[in-house]
Coordinates of C-alpha atoms and ligand atoms in Angstrom, one line a residue:
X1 CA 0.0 0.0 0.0
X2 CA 1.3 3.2 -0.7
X3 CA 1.3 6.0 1.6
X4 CA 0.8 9.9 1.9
X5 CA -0.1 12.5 4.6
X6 CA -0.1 16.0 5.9
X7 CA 2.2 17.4 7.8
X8 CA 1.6 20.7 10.1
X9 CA 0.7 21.5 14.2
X10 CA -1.9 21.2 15.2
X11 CA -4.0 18.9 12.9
X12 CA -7.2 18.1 14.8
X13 CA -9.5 19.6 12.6
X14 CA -7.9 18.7 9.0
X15 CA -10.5 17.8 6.7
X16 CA -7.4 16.2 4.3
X17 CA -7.3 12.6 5.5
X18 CA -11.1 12.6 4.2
X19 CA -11.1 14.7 1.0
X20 CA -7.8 12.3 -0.1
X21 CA -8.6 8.9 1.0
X22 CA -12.2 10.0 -0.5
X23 CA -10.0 10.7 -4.1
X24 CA -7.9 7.3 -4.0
X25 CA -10.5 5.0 -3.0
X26 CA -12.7 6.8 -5.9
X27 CA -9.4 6.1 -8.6
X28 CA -9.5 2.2 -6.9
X29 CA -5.9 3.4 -5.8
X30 CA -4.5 1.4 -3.2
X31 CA -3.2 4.1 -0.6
X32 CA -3.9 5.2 2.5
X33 CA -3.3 9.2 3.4
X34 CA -2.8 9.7 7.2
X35 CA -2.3 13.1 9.1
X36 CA 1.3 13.6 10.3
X37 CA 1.0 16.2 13.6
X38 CA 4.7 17.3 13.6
X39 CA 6.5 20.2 15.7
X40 CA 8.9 22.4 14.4
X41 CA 12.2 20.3 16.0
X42 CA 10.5 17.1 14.7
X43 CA 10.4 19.0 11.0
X44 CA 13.5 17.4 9.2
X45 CA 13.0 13.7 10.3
X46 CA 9.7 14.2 9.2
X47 CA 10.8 15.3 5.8
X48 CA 13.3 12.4 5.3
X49 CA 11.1 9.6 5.9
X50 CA 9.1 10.6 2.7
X51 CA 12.0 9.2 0.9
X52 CA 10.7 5.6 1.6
X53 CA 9.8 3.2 -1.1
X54 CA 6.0 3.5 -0.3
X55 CA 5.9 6.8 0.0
X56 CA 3.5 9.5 -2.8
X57 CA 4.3 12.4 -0.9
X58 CA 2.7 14.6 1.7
X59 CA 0.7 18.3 1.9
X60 CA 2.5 20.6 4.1
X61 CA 0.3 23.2 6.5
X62 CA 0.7 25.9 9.1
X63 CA 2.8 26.6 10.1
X64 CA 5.4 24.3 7.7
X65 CA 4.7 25.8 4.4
X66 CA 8.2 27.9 3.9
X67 CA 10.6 26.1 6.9
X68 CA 10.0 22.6 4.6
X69 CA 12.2 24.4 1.5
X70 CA 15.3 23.7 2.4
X71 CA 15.0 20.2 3.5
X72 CA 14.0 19.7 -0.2
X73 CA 15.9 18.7 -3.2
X74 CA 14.1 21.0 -5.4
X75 CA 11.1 23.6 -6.3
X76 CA 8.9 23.7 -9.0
X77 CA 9.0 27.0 -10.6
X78 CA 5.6 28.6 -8.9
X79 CA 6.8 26.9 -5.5
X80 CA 9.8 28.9 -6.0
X81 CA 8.1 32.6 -7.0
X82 CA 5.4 31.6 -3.8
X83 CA 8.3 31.0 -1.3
X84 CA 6.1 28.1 0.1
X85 CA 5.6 24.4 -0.9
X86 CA 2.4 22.8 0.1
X87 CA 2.6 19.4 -1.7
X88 CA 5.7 17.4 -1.7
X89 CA 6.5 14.6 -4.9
X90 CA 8.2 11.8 -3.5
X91 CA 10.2 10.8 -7.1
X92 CA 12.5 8.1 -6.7
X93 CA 14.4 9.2 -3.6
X94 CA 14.0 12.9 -4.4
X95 CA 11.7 15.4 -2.7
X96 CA 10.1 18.0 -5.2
X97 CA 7.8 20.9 -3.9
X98 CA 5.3 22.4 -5.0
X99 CA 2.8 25.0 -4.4
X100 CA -1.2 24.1 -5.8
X101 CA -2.6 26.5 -4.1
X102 CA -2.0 28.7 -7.0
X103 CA -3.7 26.7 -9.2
X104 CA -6.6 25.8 -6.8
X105 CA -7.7 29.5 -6.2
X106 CA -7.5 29.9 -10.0
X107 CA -9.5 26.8 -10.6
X108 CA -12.6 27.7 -8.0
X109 CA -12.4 31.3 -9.2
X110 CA -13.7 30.5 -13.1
X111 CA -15.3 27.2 -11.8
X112 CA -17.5 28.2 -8.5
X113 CA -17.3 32.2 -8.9
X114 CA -17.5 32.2 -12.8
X115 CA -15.2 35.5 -12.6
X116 CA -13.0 36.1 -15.2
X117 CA -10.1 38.1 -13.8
X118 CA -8.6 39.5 -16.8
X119 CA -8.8 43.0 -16.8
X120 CA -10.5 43.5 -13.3
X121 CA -9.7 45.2 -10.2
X122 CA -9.1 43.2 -7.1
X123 CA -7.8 43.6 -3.7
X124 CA -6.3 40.8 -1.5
X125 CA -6.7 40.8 2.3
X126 CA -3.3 39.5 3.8
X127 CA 0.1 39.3 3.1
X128 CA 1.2 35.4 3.9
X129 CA 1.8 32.4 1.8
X130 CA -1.6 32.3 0.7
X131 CA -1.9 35.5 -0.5
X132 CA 1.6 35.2 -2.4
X133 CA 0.0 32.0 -4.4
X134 CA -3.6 33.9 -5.2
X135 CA -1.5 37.3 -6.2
X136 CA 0.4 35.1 -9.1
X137 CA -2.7 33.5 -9.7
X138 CA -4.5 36.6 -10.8
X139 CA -1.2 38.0 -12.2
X140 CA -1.3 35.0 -14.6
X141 CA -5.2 35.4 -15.3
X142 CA -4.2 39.5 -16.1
X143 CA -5.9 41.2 -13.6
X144 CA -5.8 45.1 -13.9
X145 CA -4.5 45.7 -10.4
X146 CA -4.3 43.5 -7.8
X147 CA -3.8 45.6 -4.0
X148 CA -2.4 43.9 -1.8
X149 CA -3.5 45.2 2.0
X150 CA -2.4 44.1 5.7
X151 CA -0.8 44.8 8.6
X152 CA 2.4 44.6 8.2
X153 CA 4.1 46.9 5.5
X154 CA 7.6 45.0 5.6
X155 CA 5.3 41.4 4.6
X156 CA 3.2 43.5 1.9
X157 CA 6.4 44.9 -0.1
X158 CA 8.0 41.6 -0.3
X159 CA 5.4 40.1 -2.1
X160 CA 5.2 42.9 -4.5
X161 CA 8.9 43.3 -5.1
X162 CA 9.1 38.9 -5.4
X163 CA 6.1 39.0 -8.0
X164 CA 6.7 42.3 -9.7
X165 CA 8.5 40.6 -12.4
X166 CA 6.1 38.3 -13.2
X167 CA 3.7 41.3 -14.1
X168 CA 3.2 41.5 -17.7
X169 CA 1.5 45.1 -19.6
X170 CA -2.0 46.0 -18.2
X171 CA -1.1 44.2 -14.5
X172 CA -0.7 46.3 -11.9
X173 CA 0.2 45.0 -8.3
X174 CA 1.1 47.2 -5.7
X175 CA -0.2 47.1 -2.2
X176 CA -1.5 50.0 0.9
X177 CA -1.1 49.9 4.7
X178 CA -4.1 48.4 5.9
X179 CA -5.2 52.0 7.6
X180 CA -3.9 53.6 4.2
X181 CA -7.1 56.1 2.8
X182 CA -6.1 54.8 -1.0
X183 CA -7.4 51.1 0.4
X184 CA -10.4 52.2 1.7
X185 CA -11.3 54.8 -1.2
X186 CA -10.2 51.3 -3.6
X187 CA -12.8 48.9 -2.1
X188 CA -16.3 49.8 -3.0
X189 CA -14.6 49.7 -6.6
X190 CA -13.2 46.6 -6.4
X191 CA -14.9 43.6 -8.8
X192 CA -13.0 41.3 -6.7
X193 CA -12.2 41.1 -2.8
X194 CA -10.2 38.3 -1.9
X195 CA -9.7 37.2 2.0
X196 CA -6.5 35.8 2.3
X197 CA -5.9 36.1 6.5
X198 CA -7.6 33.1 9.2
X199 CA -10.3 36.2 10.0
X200 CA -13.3 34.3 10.3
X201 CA -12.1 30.8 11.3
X202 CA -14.1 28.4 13.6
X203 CA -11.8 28.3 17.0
X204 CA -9.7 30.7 16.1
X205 CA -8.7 34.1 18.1
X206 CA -11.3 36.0 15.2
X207 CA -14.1 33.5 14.8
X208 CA -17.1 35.8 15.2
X209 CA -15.0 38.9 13.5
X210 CA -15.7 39.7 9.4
X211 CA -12.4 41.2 8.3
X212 CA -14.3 43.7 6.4
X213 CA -16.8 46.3 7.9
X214 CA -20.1 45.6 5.6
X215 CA -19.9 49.6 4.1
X216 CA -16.4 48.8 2.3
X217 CA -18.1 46.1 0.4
X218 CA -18.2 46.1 -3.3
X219 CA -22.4 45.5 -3.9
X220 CA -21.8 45.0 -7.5
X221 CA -18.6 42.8 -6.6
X222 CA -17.5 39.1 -5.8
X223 CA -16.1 38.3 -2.5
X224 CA -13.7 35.0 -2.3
X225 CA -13.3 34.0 1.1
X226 CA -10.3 31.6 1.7
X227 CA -11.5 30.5 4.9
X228 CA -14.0 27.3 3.9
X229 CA -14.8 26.5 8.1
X230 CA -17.5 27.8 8.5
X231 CA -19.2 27.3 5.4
X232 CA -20.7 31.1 5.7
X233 CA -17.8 33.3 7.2
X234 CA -18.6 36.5 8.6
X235 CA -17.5 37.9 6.0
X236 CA -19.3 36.2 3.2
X237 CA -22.4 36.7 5.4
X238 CA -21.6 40.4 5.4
X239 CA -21.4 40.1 1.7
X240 CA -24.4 38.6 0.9
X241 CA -26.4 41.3 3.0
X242 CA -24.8 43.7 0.7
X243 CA -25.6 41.7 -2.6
X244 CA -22.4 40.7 -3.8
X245 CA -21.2 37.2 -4.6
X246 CA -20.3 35.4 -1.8
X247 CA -17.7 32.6 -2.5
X248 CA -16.6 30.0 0.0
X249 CA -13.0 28.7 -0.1
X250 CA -14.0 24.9 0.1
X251 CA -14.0 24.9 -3.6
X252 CA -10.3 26.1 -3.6
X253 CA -9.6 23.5 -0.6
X254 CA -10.6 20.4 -3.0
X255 CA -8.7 21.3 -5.9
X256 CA -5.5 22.1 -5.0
X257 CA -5.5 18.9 -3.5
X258 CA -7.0 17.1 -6.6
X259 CA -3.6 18.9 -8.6
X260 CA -1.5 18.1 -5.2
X261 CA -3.7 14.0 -6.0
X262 CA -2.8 14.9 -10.2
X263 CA 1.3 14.9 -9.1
X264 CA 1.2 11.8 -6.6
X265 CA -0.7 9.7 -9.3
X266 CA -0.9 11.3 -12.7
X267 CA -4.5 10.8 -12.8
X268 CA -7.5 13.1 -11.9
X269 CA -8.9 12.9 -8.6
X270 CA -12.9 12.9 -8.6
X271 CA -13.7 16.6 -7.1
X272 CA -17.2 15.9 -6.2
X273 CA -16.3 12.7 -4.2
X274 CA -13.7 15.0 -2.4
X275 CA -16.2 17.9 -1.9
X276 CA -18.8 16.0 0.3
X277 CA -16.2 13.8 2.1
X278 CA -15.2 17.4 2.8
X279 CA -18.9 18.7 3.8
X280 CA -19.2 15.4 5.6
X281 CA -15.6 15.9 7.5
X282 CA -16.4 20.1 8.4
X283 CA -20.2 19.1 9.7
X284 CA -18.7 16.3 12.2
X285 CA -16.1 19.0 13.1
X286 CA -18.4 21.9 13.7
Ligands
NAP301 P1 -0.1 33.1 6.9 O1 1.1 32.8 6.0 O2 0.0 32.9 8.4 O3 -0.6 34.6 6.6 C1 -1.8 35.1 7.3 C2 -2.0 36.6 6.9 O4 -3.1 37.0 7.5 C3 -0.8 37.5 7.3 O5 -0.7 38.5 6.3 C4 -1.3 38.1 8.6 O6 -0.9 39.4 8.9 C5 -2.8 38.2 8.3 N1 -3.6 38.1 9.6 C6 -3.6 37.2 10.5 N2 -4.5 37.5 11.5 C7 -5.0 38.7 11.2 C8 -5.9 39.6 11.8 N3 -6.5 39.3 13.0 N4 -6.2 40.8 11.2 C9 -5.6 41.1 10.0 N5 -4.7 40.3 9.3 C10 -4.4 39.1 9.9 O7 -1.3 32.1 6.5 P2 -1.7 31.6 5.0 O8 -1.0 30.3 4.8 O9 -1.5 32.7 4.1 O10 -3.2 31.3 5.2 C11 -4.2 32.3 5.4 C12 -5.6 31.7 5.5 O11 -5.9 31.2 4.2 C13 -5.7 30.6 6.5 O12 -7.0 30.8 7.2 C14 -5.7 29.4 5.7 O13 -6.4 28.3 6.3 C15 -6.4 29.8 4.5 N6 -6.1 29.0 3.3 C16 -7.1 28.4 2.6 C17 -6.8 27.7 1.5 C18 -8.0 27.0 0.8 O14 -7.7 26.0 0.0 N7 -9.2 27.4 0.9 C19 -5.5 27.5 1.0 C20 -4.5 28.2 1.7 C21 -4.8 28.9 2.8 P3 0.6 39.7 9.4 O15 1.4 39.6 8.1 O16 0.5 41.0 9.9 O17 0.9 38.6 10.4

Protein backbone atom coordinates (compact mmCIF):
# COMPACT_ATOMS: atom_id res chain seq x y z
CA UNK A 1 0.00 0.00 0.00
CA UNK A 2 1.26 3.20 -0.72
CA UNK A 3 1.27 5.96 1.65
CA UNK A 4 0.77 9.90 1.94
CA UNK A 5 -0.12 12.51 4.59
CA UNK A 6 -0.13 15.98 5.87
CA UNK A 7 2.19 17.36 7.85
CA UNK A 8 1.61 20.68 10.12
CA UNK A 9 0.73 21.46 14.22
CA UNK A 10 -1.94 21.16 15.24
CA UNK A 11 -3.97 18.89 12.90
CA UNK A 12 -7.19 18.13 14.84
CA UNK A 13 -9.50 19.65 12.59
CA UNK A 14 -7.93 18.67 9.05
CA UNK A 15 -10.45 17.80 6.66
CA UNK A 16 -7.44 16.23 4.27
CA UNK A 17 -7.26 12.64 5.50
CA UNK A 18 -11.10 12.58 4.22
CA UNK A 19 -11.15 14.73 0.97
CA UNK A 20 -7.79 12.28 -0.05
CA UNK A 21 -8.61 8.86 0.96
CA UNK A 22 -12.17 10.01 -0.52
CA UNK A 23 -10.00 10.71 -4.08
CA UNK A 24 -7.87 7.26 -3.96
CA UNK A 25 -10.50 4.97 -2.99
CA UNK A 26 -12.72 6.76 -5.93
CA UNK A 27 -9.44 6.07 -8.63
CA UNK A 28 -9.47 2.23 -6.93
CA UNK A 29 -5.92 3.42 -5.81
CA UNK A 30 -4.46 1.40 -3.18
CA UNK A 31 -3.20 4.06 -0.62
CA UNK A 32 -3.89 5.23 2.47
CA UNK A 33 -3.29 9.21 3.41
CA UNK A 34 -2.79 9.71 7.16
CA UNK A 35 -2.32 13.08 9.11
CA UNK A 36 1.25 13.57 10.34
CA UNK A 37 1.00 16.17 13.58
CA UNK A 38 4.65 17.27 13.58
CA UNK A 39 6.45 20.18 15.69
CA UNK A 40 8.94 22.38 14.35
CA UNK A 41 12.15 20.32 15.99
CA UNK A 42 10.49 17.10 14.69
CA UNK A 43 10.39 18.97 11.03
CA UNK A 44 13.55 17.40 9.23
CA UNK A 45 13.01 13.65 10.26
CA UNK A 46 9.68 14.24 9.21
CA UNK A 47 10.78 15.33 5.80
CA UNK A 48 13.26 12.41 5.30
CA UNK A 49 11.14 9.65 5.90
CA UNK A 50 9.11 10.56 2.71
CA UNK A 51 11.95 9.22 0.94
CA UNK A 52 10.66 5.58 1.61
CA UNK A 53 9.78 3.23 -1.06
CA UNK A 54 5.95 3.50 -0.26
CA UNK A 55 5.91 6.83 0.00
CA UNK A 56 3.48 9.47 -2.82
CA UNK A 57 4.30 12.38 -0.94
CA UNK A 58 2.65 14.61 1.70
CA UNK A 59 0.66 18.26 1.95
CA UNK A 60 2.47 20.55 4.08
CA UNK A 61 0.33 23.17 6.50
CA UNK A 62 0.66 25.87 9.10
CA UNK A 63 2.84 26.62 10.11
CA UNK A 64 5.45 24.25 7.72
CA UNK A 65 4.68 25.77 4.45
CA UNK A 66 8.24 27.94 3.94
CA UNK A 67 10.58 26.09 6.88
CA UNK A 68 10.02 22.56 4.63
CA UNK A 69 12.20 24.42 1.51
CA UNK A 70 15.32 23.74 2.39
CA UNK A 71 15.04 20.23 3.54
CA UNK A 72 13.95 19.67 -0.18
CA UNK A 73 15.95 18.66 -3.15
CA UNK A 74 14.06 21.03 -5.44
CA UNK A 75 11.11 23.62 -6.26
CA UNK A 76 8.93 23.72 -9.04
CA UNK A 77 8.98 27.02 -10.59
CA UNK A 78 5.64 28.61 -8.94
CA UNK A 79 6.76 26.95 -5.50
CA UNK A 80 9.84 28.86 -5.97
CA UNK A 81 8.12 32.59 -7.05
CA UNK A 82 5.37 31.57 -3.78
CA UNK A 83 8.29 31.01 -1.28
CA UNK A 84 6.10 28.14 0.07
CA UNK A 85 5.64 24.41 -0.87
CA UNK A 86 2.36 22.76 0.08
CA UNK A 87 2.59 19.42 -1.68
CA UNK A 88 5.69 17.41 -1.71
CA UNK A 89 6.46 14.63 -4.93
CA UNK A 90 8.21 11.80 -3.54
CA UNK A 91 10.18 10.84 -7.15
CA UNK A 92 12.47 8.14 -6.70
CA UNK A 93 14.36 9.22 -3.63
CA UNK A 94 13.99 12.92 -4.44
CA UNK A 95 11.73 15.44 -2.75
CA UNK A 96 10.11 18.05 -5.16
CA UNK A 97 7.79 20.93 -3.90
CA UNK A 98 5.27 22.42 -5.01
CA UNK A 99 2.78 24.98 -4.43
CA UNK A 100 -1.15 24.06 -5.76
CA UNK A 101 -2.65 26.53 -4.10
CA UNK A 102 -2.00 28.73 -6.97
CA UNK A 103 -3.70 26.68 -9.21
CA UNK A 104 -6.57 25.79 -6.84
CA UNK A 105 -7.74 29.49 -6.16
CA UNK A 106 -7.52 29.93 -10.01
CA UNK A 107 -9.54 26.77 -10.58
CA UNK A 108 -12.63 27.66 -8.03
CA UNK A 109 -12.36 31.35 -9.15
CA UNK A 110 -13.67 30.54 -13.08
CA UNK A 111 -15.32 27.17 -11.78
CA UNK A 112 -17.49 28.16 -8.55
CA UNK A 113 -17.33 32.15 -8.91
CA UNK A 114 -17.47 32.22 -12.80
CA UNK A 115 -15.23 35.46 -12.55
CA UNK A 116 -12.98 36.11 -15.24
CA UNK A 117 -10.11 38.12 -13.83
CA UNK A 118 -8.61 39.51 -16.82
CA UNK A 119 -8.77 43.05 -16.83
CA UNK A 120 -10.50 43.54 -13.31
CA UNK A 121 -9.68 45.22 -10.16
CA UNK A 122 -9.06 43.22 -7.10
CA UNK A 123 -7.81 43.65 -3.68
CA UNK A 124 -6.32 40.76 -1.49
CA UNK A 125 -6.72 40.82 2.27
CA UNK A 126 -3.31 39.54 3.79
CA UNK A 127 0.12 39.27 3.07
CA UNK A 128 1.22 35.39 3.91
CA UNK A 129 1.78 32.45 1.80
CA UNK A 130 -1.65 32.29 0.70
CA UNK A 131 -1.90 35.55 -0.46
CA UNK A 132 1.62 35.17 -2.38
CA UNK A 133 0.03 32.01 -4.41
CA UNK A 134 -3.61 33.89 -5.19
CA UNK A 135 -1.51 37.31 -6.15
CA UNK A 136 0.43 35.11 -9.06
CA UNK A 137 -2.67 33.53 -9.74
CA UNK A 138 -4.51 36.56 -10.76
CA UNK A 139 -1.15 38.04 -12.21
CA UNK A 140 -1.31 34.95 -14.60
CA UNK A 141 -5.21 35.39 -15.32
CA UNK A 142 -4.22 39.48 -16.14
CA UNK A 143 -5.93 41.15 -13.58
CA UNK A 144 -5.82 45.08 -13.94
CA UNK A 145 -4.47 45.69 -10.39
CA UNK A 146 -4.27 43.51 -7.84
CA UNK A 147 -3.77 45.59 -3.95
CA UNK A 148 -2.38 43.94 -1.85
CA UNK A 149 -3.49 45.17 2.02
CA UNK A 150 -2.43 44.08 5.65
CA UNK A 151 -0.76 44.75 8.55
CA UNK A 152 2.40 44.64 8.23
CA UNK A 153 4.13 46.91 5.53
CA UNK A 154 7.63 44.97 5.64
CA UNK A 155 5.29 41.38 4.63
CA UNK A 156 3.16 43.52 1.89
CA UNK A 157 6.40 44.91 -0.10
CA UNK A 158 8.02 41.63 -0.32
CA UNK A 159 5.45 40.07 -2.11
CA UNK A 160 5.17 42.85 -4.47
CA UNK A 161 8.89 43.28 -5.12
CA UNK A 162 9.12 38.92 -5.38
CA UNK A 163 6.08 38.97 -8.03
CA UNK A 164 6.73 42.29 -9.72
CA UNK A 165 8.55 40.62 -12.36
CA UNK A 166 6.12 38.29 -13.20
CA UNK A 167 3.66 41.29 -14.12
CA UNK A 168 3.24 41.52 -17.70
CA UNK A 169 1.48 45.07 -19.63
CA UNK A 170 -2.05 46.02 -18.16
CA UNK A 171 -1.08 44.16 -14.55
CA UNK A 172 -0.72 46.29 -11.92
CA UNK A 173 0.23 44.96 -8.26
CA UNK A 174 1.15 47.22 -5.74
CA UNK A 175 -0.20 47.12 -2.16
CA UNK A 176 -1.46 50.02 0.88
CA UNK A 177 -1.11 49.89 4.73
CA UNK A 178 -4.12 48.39 5.93
CA UNK A 179 -5.23 51.98 7.58
CA UNK A 180 -3.91 53.58 4.18
CA UNK A 181 -7.11 56.07 2.81
CA UNK A 182 -6.05 54.77 -0.98
CA UNK A 183 -7.36 51.10 0.40
CA UNK A 184 -10.39 52.24 1.68
CA UNK A 185 -11.32 54.75 -1.24
CA UNK A 186 -10.23 51.34 -3.61
CA UNK A 187 -12.77 48.91 -2.11
CA UNK A 188 -16.27 49.79 -3.01
CA UNK A 189 -14.65 49.73 -6.60
CA UNK A 190 -13.24 46.57 -6.41
CA UNK A 191 -14.89 43.59 -8.76
CA UNK A 192 -13.02 41.27 -6.72
CA UNK A 193 -12.22 41.10 -2.76
CA UNK A 194 -10.16 38.26 -1.90
CA UNK A 195 -9.67 37.17 2.03
CA UNK A 196 -6.49 35.75 2.32
CA UNK A 197 -5.91 36.12 6.49
CA UNK A 198 -7.65 33.12 9.22
CA UNK A 199 -10.33 36.22 10.00
CA UNK A 200 -13.27 34.27 10.26
CA UNK A 201 -12.08 30.78 11.26
CA UNK A 202 -14.09 28.36 13.59
CA UNK A 203 -11.78 28.29 16.95
CA UNK A 204 -9.67 30.74 16.15
CA UNK A 205 -8.72 34.10 18.11
CA UNK A 206 -11.33 36.01 15.21
CA UNK A 207 -14.05 33.51 14.79
CA UNK A 208 -17.14 35.82 15.20
CA UNK A 209 -15.04 38.86 13.46
CA UNK A 210 -15.73 39.74 9.40
CA UNK A 211 -12.42 41.16 8.33
CA UNK A 212 -14.26 43.71 6.35
CA UNK A 213 -16.82 46.28 7.91
CA UNK A 214 -20.10 45.58 5.61
CA UNK A 215 -19.91 49.59 4.06
CA UNK A 216 -16.45 48.84 2.32
CA UNK A 217 -18.07 46.08 0.41
CA UNK A 218 -18.22 46.06 -3.28
CA UNK A 219 -22.38 45.55 -3.86
CA UNK A 220 -21.83 45.02 -7.47
CA UNK A 221 -18.56 42.77 -6.64
CA UNK A 222 -17.53 39.12 -5.78
CA UNK A 223 -16.07 38.29 -2.51
CA UNK A 224 -13.72 34.97 -2.30
CA UNK A 225 -13.25 33.97 1.06
CA UNK A 226 -10.26 31.62 1.65
CA UNK A 227 -11.49 30.47 4.86
CA UNK A 228 -14.02 27.33 3.93
CA UNK A 229 -14.81 26.54 8.06
CA UNK A 230 -17.53 27.79 8.47
CA UNK A 231 -19.20 27.33 5.43
CA UNK A 232 -20.66 31.14 5.67
CA UNK A 233 -17.77 33.25 7.20
CA UNK A 234 -18.60 36.51 8.65
CA UNK A 235 -17.49 37.94 6.02
CA UNK A 236 -19.35 36.19 3.23
CA UNK A 237 -22.39 36.75 5.39
CA UNK A 238 -21.56 40.39 5.38
CA UNK A 239 -21.38 40.10 1.74
CA UNK A 240 -24.42 38.57 0.88
CA UNK A 241 -26.41 41.33 3.01
CA UNK A 242 -24.78 43.74 0.66
CA UNK A 243 -25.62 41.68 -2.64
CA UNK A 244 -22.42 40.66 -3.75
CA UNK A 245 -21.18 37.19 -4.64
CA UNK A 246 -20.29 35.42 -1.76
CA UNK A 247 -17.67 32.59 -2.50
CA UNK A 248 -16.61 30.01 -0.02
CA UNK A 249 -13.03 28.65 -0.06
CA UNK A 250 -14.00 24.94 0.07
CA UNK A 251 -13.96 24.89 -3.59
CA UNK A 252 -10.31 26.11 -3.61
CA UNK A 253 -9.56 23.49 -0.62
CA UNK A 254 -10.62 20.37 -2.98
CA UNK A 255 -8.72 21.27 -5.94
CA UNK A 256 -5.50 22.07 -4.97
CA UNK A 257 -5.52 18.93 -3.47
CA UNK A 258 -6.99 17.10 -6.62
CA UNK A 259 -3.64 18.86 -8.61
CA UNK A 260 -1.47 18.06 -5.19
CA UNK A 261 -3.70 14.00 -6.01
CA UNK A 262 -2.78 14.91 -10.24
CA UNK A 263 1.29 14.94 -9.11
CA UNK A 264 1.23 11.84 -6.64
CA UNK A 265 -0.66 9.75 -9.32
CA UNK A 266 -0.87 11.34 -12.65
CA UNK A 267 -4.45 10.76 -12.80
CA UNK A 268 -7.55 13.15 -11.92
CA UNK A 269 -8.94 12.93 -8.63
CA UNK A 270 -12.90 12.90 -8.60
CA UNK A 271 -13.66 16.63 -7.06
CA UNK A 272 -17.21 15.91 -6.22
CA UNK A 273 -16.28 12.74 -4.16
CA UNK A 274 -13.70 15.04 -2.40
CA UNK A 275 -16.20 17.88 -1.88
CA UNK A 276 -18.80 15.98 0.25
CA UNK A 277 -16.25 13.83 2.08
CA UNK A 278 -15.18 17.42 2.75
CA UNK A 279 -18.90 18.70 3.82
CA UNK A 280 -19.15 15.38 5.57
CA UNK A 281 -15.57 15.93 7.55
CA UNK A 282 -16.44 20.13 8.38
CA UNK A 283 -20.19 19.10 9.72
CA UNK A 284 -18.69 16.31 12.16
CA UNK A 285 -16.06 19.05 13.14
CA UNK A 286 -18.36 21.92 13.74
P1 LIG B 1 -0.10 33.08 6.93
O1 LIG B 1 1.09 32.84 6.05
O2 LIG B 1 0.03 32.91 8.40
O3 LIG B 1 -0.63 34.57 6.60
C1 LIG B 1 -1.75 35.10 7.26
C2 LIG B 1 -1.96 36.56 6.86
O4 LIG B 1 -3.13 37.01 7.55
C3 LIG B 1 -0.83 37.49 7.27
O5 LIG B 1 -0.67 38.51 6.31
C4 LIG B 1 -1.34 38.07 8.60
O6 LIG B 1 -0.87 39.37 8.87
C5 LIG B 1 -2.82 38.16 8.33
N1 LIG B 1 -3.59 38.14 9.57
C6 LIG B 1 -3.60 37.18 10.51
N2 LIG B 1 -4.46 37.51 11.50
C7 LIG B 1 -4.98 38.73 11.17
C8 LIG B 1 -5.90 39.62 11.79
N3 LIG B 1 -6.48 39.30 12.96
N4 LIG B 1 -6.20 40.79 11.16
C9 LIG B 1 -5.62 41.10 9.98
N5 LIG B 1 -4.73 40.31 9.34
C10 LIG B 1 -4.42 39.13 9.92
O7 LIG B 1 -1.31 32.11 6.52
P2 LIG B 1 -1.67 31.60 5.04
O8 LIG B 1 -1.02 30.30 4.79
O9 LIG B 1 -1.46 32.71 4.10
O10 LIG B 1 -3.25 31.28 5.21
C11 LIG B 1 -4.17 32.32 5.40
C12 LIG B 1 -5.58 31.74 5.49
O11 LIG B 1 -5.94 31.15 4.24
C13 LIG B 1 -5.72 30.63 6.54
O12 LIG B 1 -6.96 30.77 7.17
C14 LIG B 1 -5.69 29.35 5.71
O13 LIG B 1 -6.40 28.27 6.31
C15 LIG B 1 -6.42 29.83 4.45
N6 LIG B 1 -6.07 29.02 3.27
C16 LIG B 1 -7.11 28.40 2.62
C17 LIG B 1 -6.84 27.65 1.48
C18 LIG B 1 -7.97 26.97 0.75
O14 LIG B 1 -7.70 26.04 -0.02
N7 LIG B 1 -9.21 27.40 0.93
C19 LIG B 1 -5.52 27.53 1.01
C20 LIG B 1 -4.51 28.19 1.70
C21 LIG B 1 -4.80 28.94 2.83
P3 LIG B 1 0.62 39.69 9.35
O15 LIG B 1 1.44 39.59 8.11
O16 LIG B 1 0.52 41.05 9.89
O17 LIG B 1 0.93 38.64 10.39
Amino acid sequence: MKRAGVIGYPLTHSTSPAIFQAAFDAAGIDAGYEAWPTETEQLEGRINALRGDEMLGANVTIPHKEAVVPLLDRLDPQAELVGAVNTIVHDSGDLIGYNTDVAGFGRALREDAGFDAKGKHVVVLGAGGAARAVALSLIESRAATILLTGRTPRRLTAVVNDLRGQTSAGVTLSWAYWLDGSFLVSLPKADLVVNCTPVGTLGGDAADESILDTDYIPADGTVFDLVYNPAETPLLKAAKEKGAKAVSGLGMLVYQAAESFRLWTGQDADTEKMLTAGREALAGAS
